[in-house]
């Protein structure tokens, strides 16, 4: 068999569900891919493995997903030795055919012929007045604190936002013994009922979601639907002291807490694909820019593939399928024999999950109207501490009706996070101020480094 | 088809074109500025932001001084803050013989108004204790400083527009001709413009237009390499750059009052002129790290959070093309500023407006005439 093809240098970025299944499929075909992961351990975010010295069991850590987590971890452990695994390593930039990676200050370039990006997702955030106060976390951040370090973000925690993660993290906190002051969902019940037909594409998952809600009610956690977040209360010296909101019936309510977790579902991490020049497209269902790929994960650039939430937010089960499928797509492109039935199976599974994804987006919509309603004094960009008013001025006084221009004039998206946490909300503010659709104001272009890079970084010969 | 007319059409909306539009309006000329993309998108918006006079070609200091006078009149001049701070500029070197060269520059009569002071050895390290031990000497310019390049060209364009200039973004010139006494300009979207005087301020694309009028110049395009750190307390008001003949040593940095340190220099990249995209080469960034640790050892613990590039036009003698055309009446050029146009921007706009309005300039721009390339290009085309 063609050893030339087997010598194709394949690099996978990300060792979550997509990256693991992708590596597994390639190893089964006789390849030895390089697998680079930013985390210390495999599993990604959802199946994040706790530090070696921690002893919580799978049921405690992963709840209903314990079996899947166990299966993925075991699969990964079997791959060790058959892949070139590089944990704790950040790919901070790339050029055609070469990745720039850094591990503990040591810089190494990694050549590739084929690249599969399984870079996952982060929280999708909508600003609220006061969200710069210490004690404000993203939902994902709150979950990682618990999952990785068995730490709660506060003594008395409010969960506010929308999406499945809101209920999942709140119930994980309840289960861990934390005081959950309230769960505040911006989505009204009516949206969920409308989305039911699509959500029924995965009845098991829908049932699991309802069970989470039931657990919260049983624990007597106040759950409000259809709320409007108004403010995170507190001051710079003492941090968060509560949240203020308007209930669905129009009453203003304050809930005391010392920490708040915010989030509206997820956004894909597309910086590497963006730096590679891969095309993006606007996804109407979730109202955000995502990577343009074909059904199997091929991007617009030859030899670059994408899978998992970094490509399209469909969750962990879909990420496993997409990881396999991207590997199979690469194998087919290399004219390597592939079991066509397996391809069809994965495609079919993904179709069902895509239906569910659209249902979720309907049930827990991105609250774009909140951006328009943000008071001028609310901070949009927390890294640079730029207010909604300043951003609006870039539009109204300086004519910046495009995201990158508004960034140049206002600094929104210029800080440490490089727009990962503020640029989507910023785009909504710009669109509302300019009176155009959010799609029309474009998206923030990616710039290296993917994450902050230490100036102590030194080159080592590969 | 309607033809839009003005006294002057400007092609290219970088800082040169935008400032020229502003000053031409101040002189009462009607102006149409055509910009293919967005105002200040390429070289003008992405450069380091040096408002530096020292180190320039001595024959350029008169122009730089004129520009400096305009920088000092900001923000009143254009009613906009470009974050200009005259916080001082230090040119340092790693070798003794380079101090001699810095001293010679400081002693030149053309540089007298810069009030340059040469520091060496202990005196230098006492005054600038954060510099690395390799630094042997430096030339300090107390009046030079820095500003925010992202804001500059758009602010001049807005000010010009407020004075009545017509600024057309996303308008690409397809063809320029001189018919009779008028320039006739057609754009790719089918519009027509006409003017008796035409100013080319098209930066890295300037020579494409000058060549259409039989005046090609050997312009080369390069992508500057810039990086910025996370913010740290404001402690380094002085802009510092390395004076050297070794490319990788040639770096510079400035800290802005909000705390970030902007770093530039070293290798440059080759822009892709089809996609109009210039990349930052990873080796440039790693080289900047190495050179910054040498120049400013304390910087090591900082992270960079963003890198960027742009598209600049360079001429072989590192001087711009500026002044009237050598062949066509009513045609003027100001492009190819070879990586050091930002400080000159307001002055170039002012001088070009003076030249176009009055036929002469009170500031010497003779060294930048396009005629200096006339013979060499002719000879080259004969050889090939």
Tab-separated table of N, CA and C in Angstrom, chain B residues 287-351:
chain	number	residue	atom	x	y	z
B	287	UNK	N	11.967	37.304	16.474
B	287	UNK	CA	13.126	38.194	16.450
B	287	UNK	C	12.883	39.431	17.310
B	288	UNK	N	11.658	39.955	17.246
B	288	UNK	CA	11.350	41.125	18.082
B	288	UNK	C	11.465	40.781	19.564
B	289	UNK	N	11.018	39.577	19.923
B	289	UNK	CA	11.148	39.146	21.328
B	289	UNK	C	12.616	39.181	21.745
B	290	UNK	N	13.446	38.558	20.905
B	290	UNK	CA	14.866	38.443	21.226
B	290	UNK	C	15.503	39.835	21.333
B	291	UNK	N	15.182	40.685	20.359
B	291	UNK	CA	15.769	42.019	20.347
B	291	UNK	C	15.225	42.890	21.485
B	292	UNK	N	13.962	42.698	21.804
B	292	UNK	CA	13.385	43.481	22.905
B	292	UNK	C	13.996	43.079	24.243
B	293	UNK	N	14.275	41.788	24.408
B	293	UNK	CA	14.898	41.346	25.664
B	293	UNK	C	16.291	41.945	25.812
B	294	UNK	N	16.930	42.173	24.670
B	294	UNK	CA	18.259	42.782	24.684
B	294	UNK	C	18.162	44.289	24.990
B	295	UNK	N	17.187	44.927	24.382
B	295	UNK	CA	17.034	46.368	24.503
B	295	UNK	C	16.424	46.755	25.852
B	296	UNK	N	15.446	45.977	26.284
B	296	UNK	CA	14.643	46.305	27.472
B	296	UNK	C	14.430	45.006	28.249
B	297	UNK	N	15.455	44.559	28.989
B	297	UNK	CA	15.386	43.223	29.596
B	297	UNK	C	14.128	42.993	30.436
B	298	UNK	N	13.588	44.040	31.040
B	298	UNK	CA	12.417	43.875	31.897
B	298	UNK	C	11.161	43.483	31.162
B	299	UNK	N	11.218	43.529	29.837
B	299	UNK	CA	10.013	43.290	29.066
B	299	UNK	C	9.664	41.801	29.006
B	300	UNK	N	10.619	40.977	29.393
B	300	UNK	CA	10.471	39.537	29.192
B	300	UNK	C	9.204	38.919	29.743
B	301	UNK	N	8.725	39.428	30.854
B	301	UNK	CA	7.562	38.798	31.475
B	301	UNK	C	6.235	39.202	30.846
B	302	UNK	N	6.279	40.090	29.870
B	302	UNK	CA	5.033	40.548	29.261
B	302	UNK	C	4.591	39.609	28.136
B	303	UNK	N	3.296	39.641	27.892
B	303	UNK	CA	2.752	38.903	26.747
B	303	UNK	C	2.431	39.875	25.636
B	304	UNK	N	2.604	39.429	24.390
B	304	UNK	CA	2.016	40.203	23.297
B	304	UNK	C	0.620	39.641	23.058
B	305	UNK	N	-0.288	40.543	22.725
B	305	UNK	CA	-1.673	40.108	22.531
B	305	UNK	C	-2.124	40.212	21.076
B	306	UNK	N	-1.370	40.920	20.255
B	306	UNK	CA	-1.809	41.062	18.861
B	306	UNK	C	-0.628	41.453	18.000
B	307	UNK	N	-0.616	40.976	16.777
B	307	UNK	CA	0.373	41.420	15.789
B	307	UNK	C	-0.373	41.874	14.539
B	308	UNK	N	0.257	42.734	13.752
B	308	UNK	CA	-0.394	43.187	12.517
B	308	UNK	C	0.633	43.676	11.518
B	309	UNK	N	0.170	43.801	10.289
B	309	UNK	CA	1.021	44.308	9.230
B	309	UNK	C	0.199	45.223	8.342
B	310	UNK	N	0.774	45.687	7.260
B	310	UNK	CA	0.088	46.553	6.316
B	310	UNK	C	0.891	46.576	5.032
B	311	UNK	N	0.600	47.523	4.164
B	311	UNK	CA	1.310	47.540	2.885
B	311	UNK	C	1.940	48.915	2.667
B	312	UNK	N	3.275	48.926	2.628
B	312	UNK	CA	4.003	50.184	2.460
B	312	UNK	C	4.783	50.160	1.144
B	313	UNK	N	4.992	51.347	0.587
B	313	UNK	CA	5.776	51.464	-0.639
B	313	UNK	C	7.158	52.036	-0.341
B	314	UNK	N	8.195	51.361	-0.813
B	314	UNK	CA	9.579	51.785	-0.561
B	314	UNK	C	10.274	52.121	-1.876
B	315	UNK	N	11.076	53.168	-1.839
B	315	UNK	CA	11.917	53.499	-2.981
B	315	UNK	C	13.362	53.199	-2.608
B	316	UNK	N	14.192	52.961	-3.625
B	316	UNK	CA	15.554	52.468	-3.328
B	316	UNK	C	16.378	53.411	-2.456
B	317	UNK	N	16.151	54.714	-2.559
B	317	UNK	CA	16.924	55.639	-1.728
B	317	UNK	C	16.179	56.004	-0.436
B	318	UNK	N	15.081	55.275	-0.141
B	318	UNK	CA	14.296	55.495	1.080
B	318	UNK	C	13.734	56.903	1.172
B	319	UNK	N	13.622	57.581	0.062
B	319	UNK	CA	12.995	58.903	0.044
B	319	UNK	C	11.709	58.811	-0.779
B	320	UNK	N	10.740	59.656	-0.464
B	320	UNK	CA	9.467	59.571	-1.185
B	320	UNK	C	9.530	60.195	-2.575
B	321	UNK	N	8.470	59.981	-3.318
B	321	UNK	CA	8.236	60.749	-4.536
B	321	UNK	C	7.238	61.828	-4.152
B	322	UNK	N	7.655	63.102	-4.313
B	322	UNK	CA	6.805	64.196	-3.851
B	322	UNK	C	7.077	65.425	-4.706
B	323	UNK	N	6.000	65.976	-5.250
B	323	UNK	CA	6.161	67.173	-6.076
B	323	UNK	C	5.413	67.047	-7.381
B	324	UNK	N	5.664	67.990	-8.312
B	324	UNK	CA	4.960	67.935	-9.595
B	324	UNK	C	5.520	66.840	-10.491
B	325	UNK	N	4.685	66.386	-11.403
B	325	UNK	CA	5.127	65.432	-12.411
B	325	UNK	C	6.186	66.091	-13.284
B	326	UNK	N	7.091	65.273	-13.809
B	326	UNK	CA	8.106	65.806	-14.710
B	326	UNK	C	7.602	65.881	-16.141
B	327	UNK	N	6.441	65.288	-16.402
B	327	UNK	CA	5.987	65.203	-17.790
B	327	UNK	C	4.612	65.826	-18.035
B	328	UNK	N	3.742	65.836	-17.029
B	328	UNK	CA	2.356	66.235	-17.280
B	328	UNK	C	1.995	67.440	-16.400
B	329	UNK	N	1.520	68.488	-17.009
B	329	UNK	CA	1.092	69.661	-16.247
B	329	UNK	C	-0.130	69.337	-15.396
B	330	UNK	N	-0.172	69.868	-14.200
B	330	UNK	CA	-1.342	69.671	-13.345
B	330	UNK	C	-1.341	68.356	-12.592
B	331	UNK	N	-0.312	67.555	-12.805
B	331	UNK	CA	-0.233	66.254	-12.118
B	331	UNK	C	0.795	66.341	-10.988
B	332	UNK	N	0.426	65.818	-9.828
B	332	UNK	CA	1.296	65.900	-8.649
B	332	UNK	C	1.359	64.538	-7.964
B	333	UNK	N	2.485	64.311	-7.291
B	333	UNK	CA	2.672	63.031	-6.597
B	333	UNK	C	3.056	63.257	-5.130
B	334	UNK	N	2.610	62.347	-4.291
B	334	UNK	CA	3.149	62.255	-2.922
B	334	UNK	C	2.926	60.815	-2.470
B	335	UNK	N	3.896	59.963	-2.753
B	335	UNK	CA	3.759	58.555	-2.365
B	335	UNK	C	5.144	57.929	-2.166
B	336	UNK	N	5.154	56.681	-1.702
B	336	UNK	CA	6.417	55.952	-1.545
B	336	UNK	C	7.229	56.479	-0.368
B	337	UNK	N	6.595	56.694	0.751
B	337	UNK	CA	7.294	57.310	1.884
B	337	UNK	C	8.190	56.335	2.656
B	338	UNK	N	8.330	55.138	2.116
B	338	UNK	CA	9.381	54.216	2.541
B	338	UNK	C	9.404	53.952	4.048
B	339	UNK	N	8.217	53.817	4.623
B	339	UNK	CA	8.131	53.411	6.020
B	339	UNK	C	8.312	54.539	7.016
B	340	UNK	N	8.401	55.804	6.517
B	340	UNK	CA	8.530	56.875	7.508
B	340	UNK	C	7.648	58.074	7.152
B	341	UNK	N	6.467	57.796	6.652
B	341	UNK	CA	5.594	58.884	6.216
B	341	UNK	C	4.671	59.439	7.276
B	342	UNK	N	4.461	58.693	8.350
B	342	UNK	CA	3.410	59.082	9.293
B	342	UNK	C	3.633	60.490	9.864
B	343	UNK	N	4.853	60.720	10.370
B	343	UNK	CA	5.146	62.046	10.942
B	343	UNK	C	4.967	63.136	9.896
B	344	UNK	N	5.338	62.812	8.644
B	344	UNK	CA	5.315	63.823	7.591
B	344	UNK	C	3.898	64.152	7.129
B	345	UNK	N	2.957	63.240	7.399
B	345	UNK	CA	1.614	63.325	6.821
B	345	UNK	C	1.004	64.721	6.780
B	346	UNK	N	0.794	65.362	7.942
B	346	UNK	CA	0.168	66.679	7.913
B	346	UNK	C	0.982	67.676	7.077
B	347	UNK	N	2.312	67.629	7.207
B	347	UNK	CA	3.161	68.559	6.463
B	347	UNK	C	3.073	68.329	4.965
B	348	UNK	N	3.050	67.060	4.556
B	348	UNK	CA	2.943	66.746	3.137
B	348	UNK	C	1.610	67.272	2.599
B	349	UNK	N	0.545	67.046	3.361
B	349	UNK	CA	-0.759	67.548	2.924
B	349	UNK	C	-0.735	69.061	2.749
B	350	UNK	N	-0.098	69.736	3.713
B	350	UNK	CA	-0.032	71.191	3.696
B	350	UNK	C	0.802	71.680	2.509
B	351	UNK	N	1.972	71.050	2.313
B	351	UNK	CA	2.863	71.474	1.230
B	351	UNK	C	2.233	71.199	-0.140
